[in-house]
Amino acid sequence: MNEQPVVLAVEGITKRFGAVTALNDVSLELRAGEVLGLIGDNGAGKSTMVGVMSGALRPDEGTVSVDGVERSFANPAEARAVGIETVFQNLALVPTLNIAENVFLRREQYGPGMLGKTFHRMHKSAMRREVREGFERFGVTLPPVRTKVSALSGGQRQAVAITRAVLWGSHIVIMDEPAAALGVKQTELVLSLVERLKAHGVAIVFISHNMQHVLRVADRIAVFRLGRKVADIDVHDQTTGAHLVGLMTGAA
Ligand SMILES: Nc1ncnc2c1ncn2[C@@H]1O[C@H](COP(=O)(O)OP(=O)(O)OP(=O)(O)O)[C@@H](O)[C@H]1O
Ligand SMILES: [Mg+2]
C-alpha cells in the first residue's frame, strides 16, 4: 500500500464533445512514486483524460488538483508550471538538434527544476555536462549528448523525452503509449526507465494497449469503458491480463 502523498487528483470529471460524452464522472488519484496504468478500448476516453490532466482540454464538470491545490489549466504550459509533463507519442523532439539541445528545447515553458535554476548562467559545454549528469542520475544510458536525435532509436528518443520532463522538475509524468511501435530491446529501455523514475518518487500515468507492459510497470490500473471508469485495481492483487481484457470489453 502506497502511503505517499496524493500528487494528482481528478474528481468527477465529465467532458462532452457535442452529443458524445467522452468522460462521465471519472475520478482518479495518483500518489508520489506510483505508476497508474490507464487502459480501455478505442474511444474509451483515455486520451481525453490525458488532455484534461495535461491542460490541453477543459472539463465540463469536475476538478483537477495538484499537490492538494485545485487548478484550472488554460493550457499545457500552466500544467507544466506546476510539475505535470506529458510525453506524447510524437515526442516533440527536433531530430536535427542533438540530445542536449533537445533537452533545453522549450525551456521557457518549464518550471524551476534542477536545470531551470542554472540555465541562465550556462554555456553549451556546461549545458551538455548538466544533461549528461541528469541522464546518469536516472540511470539512462544513451549515446553522447552531442549525438543528433535523428541518429537515435525510437526507444532512445522516448528516453530523451521522458528524462527531459523530469530534469526540468516535473514530478508527475503522463505517458501516452510510450512503448507503442518499439522493438523488444527499446521497449525494455523505456519500461526500465519508468521503473527507475518511480523509484525516484516520480508519479506516472501510463497509457498502453499492451497488457504485459501495463502489468509490469503499474501499481494500480484504472479501466475505462465508454467514458466511465469501470475498475480501479491494485496490481499486486494477482490481476491477470485476461481479467483486465474482460473488464475493458464488458465481458467480465
Ligand atoms: N475533439 C473531439 N471532438 C469530438 N469527439 C471527440 C474528440 N476527442 C475525442 N472524442 C470522442 O470522445 C470519445 C473518447 O475518445 P478518446 O480519444 O478519449 O478515446 P481513447 O480511449 O483515447 O481511444 P484510443 O484507444 O482509440 O486512443 C470517442 O468517442 C471520441 O470519438
Ligand atoms: Mg487515445
Tab-separated table of C-alpha atoms and ligand atoms in Angstrom:
chain	number	residue	atom	x	y	z
A	1	MET	CA	0.000	0.000	0.000
A	2	ASN	CA	1.438	3.326	-1.069
A	3	GLU	CA	1.294	5.844	1.780
A	4	GLN	CA	2.909	8.650	-0.202
A	5	PRO	CA	1.011	11.916	-0.631
A	6	VAL	CA	-1.548	12.242	-3.411
A	7	VAL	CA	0.119	14.427	-6.049
A	8	LEU	CA	-2.629	14.439	-8.666
A	9	ALA	CA	-6.353	14.020	-8.075
A	10	VAL	CA	-9.097	14.383	-10.637
A	11	GLU	CA	-12.633	14.262	-9.291
A	12	GLY	CA	-15.944	13.896	-11.030
A	13	ILE	CA	-14.581	14.760	-14.463
A	14	THR	CA	-17.147	14.954	-17.250
A	15	LYS	CA	-16.153	16.006	-20.753
A	16	ARG	CA	-18.530	16.226	-23.680
A	17	PHE	CA	-17.855	16.768	-27.353
A	18	GLY	CA	-21.222	17.758	-28.731
A	19	ALA	CA	-23.507	14.778	-28.237
A	20	VAL	CA	-20.615	12.480	-27.217
A	21	THR	CA	-19.815	12.146	-23.532
A	22	ALA	CA	-16.144	11.221	-23.708
A	23	LEU	CA	-15.739	11.154	-19.911
A	24	ASN	CA	-18.575	10.626	-17.484
A	25	ASP	CA	-17.947	11.447	-13.817
A	26	VAL	CA	-14.429	9.976	-13.635
A	27	SER	CA	-12.227	10.277	-10.564
A	28	LEU	CA	-8.578	9.210	-10.272
A	29	GLU	CA	-5.841	9.558	-7.706
A	30	LEU	CA	-2.097	9.350	-8.185
A	31	ARG	CA	0.477	9.209	-5.414
A	32	ALA	CA	4.175	10.044	-5.443
A	33	GLY	CA	6.274	7.112	-6.635
A	34	GLU	CA	3.259	5.341	-8.098
A	35	VAL	CA	2.548	4.189	-11.633
A	36	LEU	CA	-1.130	4.291	-12.575
A	37	GLY	CA	-1.952	2.342	-15.723
A	38	LEU	CA	-4.864	3.597	-17.836
A	39	ILE	CA	-6.396	1.023	-20.125
A	40	GLY	CA	-9.542	0.769	-22.190
A	41	ASP	CA	-10.756	0.037	-25.673
A	42	ASN	CA	-10.609	2.531	-28.541
A	43	GLY	CA	-12.783	5.524	-27.721
A	44	ALA	CA	-12.982	4.698	-24.003
A	45	GLY	CA	-11.824	8.169	-23.010
A	46	LYS	CA	-8.127	7.662	-22.191
A	47	SER	CA	-6.743	10.419	-24.393
A	48	THR	CA	-9.500	12.756	-23.276
A	49	MET	CA	-8.404	12.163	-19.686
A	50	VAL	CA	-4.786	12.828	-20.673
A	51	GLY	CA	-5.954	16.093	-22.239
A	52	VAL	CA	-7.741	17.140	-19.055
A	53	MET	CA	-4.792	16.256	-16.808
A	54	SER	CA	-2.231	17.915	-19.072
A	55	GLY	CA	-4.144	21.168	-19.517
A	56	ALA	CA	-4.967	20.632	-23.194
A	57	LEU	CA	-8.712	20.204	-22.551
A	58	ARG	CA	-11.041	21.893	-20.115
A	59	PRO	CA	-13.531	19.588	-18.395
A	60	ASP	CA	-17.227	20.472	-18.410
A	61	GLU	CA	-17.514	19.297	-14.819
A	62	GLY	CA	-15.129	18.193	-12.113
A	63	THR	CA	-11.852	19.338	-10.611
A	64	VAL	CA	-8.123	18.738	-11.042
A	65	SER	CA	-5.879	19.137	-8.003
A	66	VAL	CA	-2.081	19.053	-7.933
A	67	ASP	CA	-0.353	18.574	-4.585
A	68	GLY	CA	-3.647	19.278	-2.872
A	69	VAL	CA	-4.298	22.569	-4.676
A	70	GLU	CA	-7.219	22.812	-7.089
A	71	ARG	CA	-6.106	24.028	-10.512
A	72	SER	CA	-7.837	25.163	-13.635
A	73	PHE	CA	-5.423	24.923	-16.543
A	74	ALA	CA	-5.926	27.192	-19.532
A	75	ASN	CA	-3.184	25.398	-21.486
A	76	PRO	CA	-0.423	22.752	-21.127
A	77	ALA	CA	2.167	25.358	-20.116
A	78	GLU	CA	0.152	26.041	-16.960
A	79	ALA	CA	0.128	22.330	-16.124
A	80	ARG	CA	3.901	22.153	-16.726
A	81	ALA	CA	4.440	25.086	-14.418
A	82	VAL	CA	3.054	23.036	-11.516
A	83	GLY	CA	5.015	19.936	-12.456
A	84	ILE	CA	2.866	17.910	-14.872
A	85	GLU	CA	4.593	16.891	-18.073
A	86	THR	CA	3.029	14.837	-20.834
A	87	VAL	CA	5.128	12.751	-23.184
A	88	PHE	CA	3.058	12.238	-26.310
A	89	GLN	CA	3.726	9.621	-28.920
A	90	ASN	CA	5.177	12.132	-31.367
A	91	LEU	CA	7.552	13.296	-28.588
A	92	ALA	CA	8.098	16.847	-29.819
A	93	LEU	CA	11.823	16.314	-30.286
A	94	VAL	CA	13.701	18.041	-33.090
A	95	PRO	CA	15.654	15.376	-34.998
A	96	THR	CA	18.216	17.810	-36.443
A	97	LEU	CA	19.270	19.018	-32.984
A	98	ASN	CA	21.445	16.961	-30.673
A	99	ILE	CA	20.340	15.312	-27.419
A	100	ALA	CA	21.470	18.144	-25.147
A	101	GLU	CA	19.869	20.794	-27.340
A	102	ASN	CA	16.606	18.879	-27.290
A	103	VAL	CA	16.641	18.706	-23.518
A	104	PHE	CA	16.855	22.502	-23.448
A	105	LEU	CA	14.193	22.994	-26.091
A	106	ARG	CA	11.089	24.910	-24.997
A	107	ARG	CA	12.838	25.559	-21.716
A	108	GLU	CA	10.906	28.749	-21.095
A	109	GLN	CA	7.822	26.601	-20.599
A	110	TYR	CA	9.338	24.570	-17.809
A	111	GLY	CA	9.291	25.028	-14.085
A	112	PRO	CA	12.165	25.787	-11.756
A	113	GLY	CA	13.596	22.250	-11.704
A	114	MET	CA	17.190	21.201	-11.463
A	115	LEU	CA	18.103	22.682	-14.858
A	116	GLY	CA	15.860	25.731	-14.675
A	117	LYS	CA	17.859	27.242	-11.838
A	118	THR	CA	21.181	27.101	-13.570
A	119	PHE	CA	20.148	27.721	-17.142
A	120	HIS	CA	20.763	31.432	-17.348
A	121	ARG	CA	24.407	31.092	-16.368
A	122	MET	CA	25.229	28.213	-18.629
A	123	HIS	CA	27.144	27.910	-21.831
A	124	LYS	CA	26.966	24.982	-24.154
A	125	SER	CA	29.650	22.856	-22.510
A	126	ALA	CA	28.114	23.330	-19.086
A	127	MET	CA	24.717	22.608	-20.564
A	128	ARG	CA	25.980	19.328	-22.007
A	129	ARG	CA	27.506	18.375	-18.680
A	130	GLU	CA	24.226	19.037	-16.884
A	131	VAL	CA	22.380	16.853	-19.345
A	132	ARG	CA	24.965	14.077	-19.013
A	133	GLU	CA	24.732	14.147	-15.233
A	134	GLY	CA	20.957	14.208	-15.412
A	135	PHE	CA	20.857	11.075	-17.522
A	136	GLU	CA	23.335	9.384	-15.173
A	137	ARG	CA	21.206	10.255	-12.200
A	138	PHE	CA	18.266	8.360	-13.676
A	139	GLY	CA	20.438	5.538	-14.971
A	140	VAL	CA	19.771	6.315	-18.623
A	141	THR	CA	22.468	5.035	-20.961
A	142	LEU	CA	22.474	6.897	-24.255
A	143	PRO	CA	24.978	7.831	-26.956
A	144	PRO	CA	26.984	11.025	-26.237
A	145	VAL	CA	24.754	14.069	-25.713
A	146	ARG	CA	26.116	15.710	-28.887
A	147	THR	CA	24.540	12.946	-30.955
A	148	LYS	CA	21.726	14.185	-33.173
A	149	VAL	CA	18.320	12.835	-32.231
A	150	SER	CA	17.844	11.672	-35.836
A	151	ALA	CA	20.545	9.060	-35.139
A	152	LEU	CA	18.702	7.586	-32.133
A	153	SER	CA	16.403	4.587	-31.999
A	154	GLY	CA	12.733	5.048	-31.100
A	155	GLY	CA	13.368	3.804	-27.577
A	156	GLN	CA	16.311	6.154	-27.101
A	157	ARG	CA	14.148	9.059	-28.283
A	158	GLN	CA	11.483	8.108	-25.763
A	159	ALA	CA	14.173	8.032	-23.075
A	160	VAL	CA	15.306	11.563	-24.041
A	161	ALA	CA	11.744	12.904	-23.979
A	162	ILE	CA	10.861	11.252	-20.677
A	163	THR	CA	14.096	12.213	-18.940
A	164	ARG	CA	13.768	15.789	-20.193
A	165	ALA	CA	10.446	16.013	-18.370
A	166	VAL	CA	11.903	15.066	-15.011
A	167	LEU	CA	15.139	17.029	-15.417
A	168	TRP	CA	13.069	20.176	-15.696
A	169	GLY	CA	11.374	19.454	-12.421
A	170	SER	CA	8.185	17.619	-13.312
A	171	HIS	CA	7.145	15.220	-10.579
A	172	ILE	CA	4.119	13.962	-12.483
A	173	VAL	CA	4.693	12.457	-15.926
A	174	ILE	CA	1.891	11.289	-18.201
A	175	MET	CA	2.965	8.862	-20.915
A	176	ASP	CA	0.611	8.157	-23.795
A	177	GLU	CA	1.602	4.823	-25.373
A	178	PRO	CA	5.350	5.264	-24.703
A	179	ALA	CA	6.323	1.831	-25.979
A	180	ALA	CA	3.994	1.565	-28.961
A	181	ALA	CA	5.840	0.596	-32.140
A	182	LEU	CA	9.103	-0.146	-30.323
A	183	GLY	CA	11.199	-3.300	-30.622
A	184	VAL	CA	11.878	-5.613	-27.685
A	185	LYS	CA	15.166	-4.020	-26.619
A	186	GLN	CA	13.851	-0.476	-26.983
A	187	THR	CA	10.702	-1.338	-25.052
A	188	GLU	CA	12.919	-2.652	-22.272
A	189	LEU	CA	14.786	0.672	-22.206
A	190	VAL	CA	11.531	2.590	-21.758
A	191	LEU	CA	9.951	0.245	-19.200
A	192	SER	CA	13.088	0.133	-17.061
A	193	LEU	CA	13.260	3.931	-17.173
A	194	VAL	CA	9.674	4.078	-15.898
A	195	GLU	CA	10.690	1.812	-13.017
A	196	ARG	CA	13.690	3.974	-12.138
A	197	LEU	CA	11.683	7.200	-12.213
A	198	LYS	CA	9.171	5.606	-9.911
A	199	ALA	CA	11.996	4.707	-7.520
A	200	HIS	CA	12.946	8.413	-7.561
A	201	GLY	CA	9.438	9.323	-6.380
A	202	VAL	CA	8.087	10.473	-9.746
A	203	ALA	CA	4.371	9.756	-10.184
A	204	ILE	CA	3.457	8.343	-13.575
A	205	VAL	CA	0.281	7.845	-15.584
A	206	PHE	CA	0.997	5.121	-18.108
A	207	ILE	CA	-1.357	4.551	-21.023
A	208	SER	CA	-0.882	1.443	-23.103
A	209	HIS	CA	-2.732	-1.088	-25.181
A	210	ASN	CA	-0.152	-3.698	-24.206
A	211	MET	CA	-1.356	-5.602	-21.166
A	212	GLN	CA	2.079	-7.093	-20.445
A	213	HIS	CA	3.635	-3.639	-20.270
A	214	VAL	CA	0.916	-2.282	-18.003
A	215	LEU	CA	1.055	-5.282	-15.698
A	216	ARG	CA	4.820	-4.965	-15.403
A	217	VAL	CA	5.113	-1.282	-14.500
A	218	ALA	CA	1.777	-0.304	-12.951
A	219	ASP	CA	0.926	-0.402	-9.261
A	220	ARG	CA	-2.715	0.296	-9.990
A	221	ILE	CA	-4.759	0.031	-13.155
A	222	ALA	CA	-7.828	2.087	-13.974
A	223	VAL	CA	-10.023	0.504	-16.626
A	224	PHE	CA	-12.103	2.830	-18.813
A	225	ARG	CA	-15.141	1.791	-20.806
A	226	LEU	CA	-17.324	4.161	-22.812
A	227	GLY	CA	-16.237	7.190	-20.835
A	228	ARG	CA	-16.612	5.669	-17.400
A	229	LYS	CA	-14.050	4.215	-15.034
A	230	VAL	CA	-15.295	0.666	-14.539
A	231	ALA	CA	-12.483	-0.635	-12.336
A	232	ASP	CA	-9.544	0.604	-10.273
A	233	ILE	CA	-7.387	-2.393	-9.469
A	234	ASP	CA	-4.364	-2.911	-7.259
A	235	VAL	CA	-1.978	-4.862	-9.484
A	236	HIS	CA	-0.407	-6.553	-6.509
A	237	ASP	CA	-3.691	-8.481	-6.140
A	238	GLN	CA	-2.752	-11.011	-8.837
A	239	THR	CA	-4.551	-9.314	-11.685
A	240	THR	CA	-4.361	-11.281	-14.900
A	241	GLY	CA	-4.362	-9.923	-18.408
A	242	ALA	CA	-7.449	-11.947	-19.247
A	243	HIS	CA	-9.370	-10.444	-16.347
A	244	LEU	CA	-8.417	-6.921	-17.484
A	245	VAL	CA	-9.461	-7.596	-21.066
A	246	GLY	CA	-12.813	-8.776	-19.718
A	247	LEU	CA	-13.262	-5.539	-17.791
A	248	MET	CA	-12.330	-3.466	-20.844
A	249	THR	CA	-14.808	-5.143	-23.134
A	250	GLY	CA	-17.586	-5.642	-20.632
A	251	ALA	CA	-17.321	-9.429	-20.654
A	252	ALA	CA	-16.238	-9.557	-17.012
B	1	LIG	N1	-12.027	16.577	-30.242
B	1	LIG	C1	-13.043	15.714	-30.265
B	1	LIG	N2	-14.199	16.015	-30.882
B	1	LIG	C2	-15.235	15.158	-30.888
B	1	LIG	N3	-15.212	13.957	-30.296
B	1	LIG	C3	-14.086	13.583	-29.661
B	1	LIG	C4	-12.946	14.434	-29.623
B	1	LIG	N4	-11.965	13.811	-28.918
B	1	LIG	C5	-12.482	12.620	-28.556
B	1	LIG	N5	-13.760	12.489	-28.997
B	1	LIG	C6	-14.619	11.317	-28.744
B	1	LIG	O1	-14.579	11.011	-27.376
B	1	LIG	C7	-14.539	9.617	-27.151
B	1	LIG	C8	-13.298	9.259	-26.368
B	1	LIG	O2	-12.154	9.427	-27.186
B	1	LIG	P1	-10.661	9.264	-26.667
B	1	LIG	O3	-9.782	9.760	-27.738
B	1	LIG	O4	-10.534	9.868	-25.331
B	1	LIG	O5	-10.548	7.672	-26.545
B	1	LIG	P2	-9.264	6.752	-26.251
B	1	LIG	O6	-9.621	5.894	-25.080
B	1	LIG	O7	-8.050	7.563	-26.146
B	1	LIG	O8	-9.216	5.818	-27.544
B	1	LIG	P3	-7.954	5.213	-28.364
B	1	LIG	O9	-7.560	3.979	-27.637
B	1	LIG	O10	-8.556	4.902	-29.684
B	1	LIG	O11	-6.878	6.245	-28.423
B	1	LIG	C9	-14.630	8.981	-28.529
B	1	LIG	O12	-15.972	8.671	-28.780
B	1	LIG	C10	-14.143	10.071	-29.443
B	1	LIG	O13	-14.714	9.937	-30.725
B	2	MG	MG	-6.288	7.698	-27.299
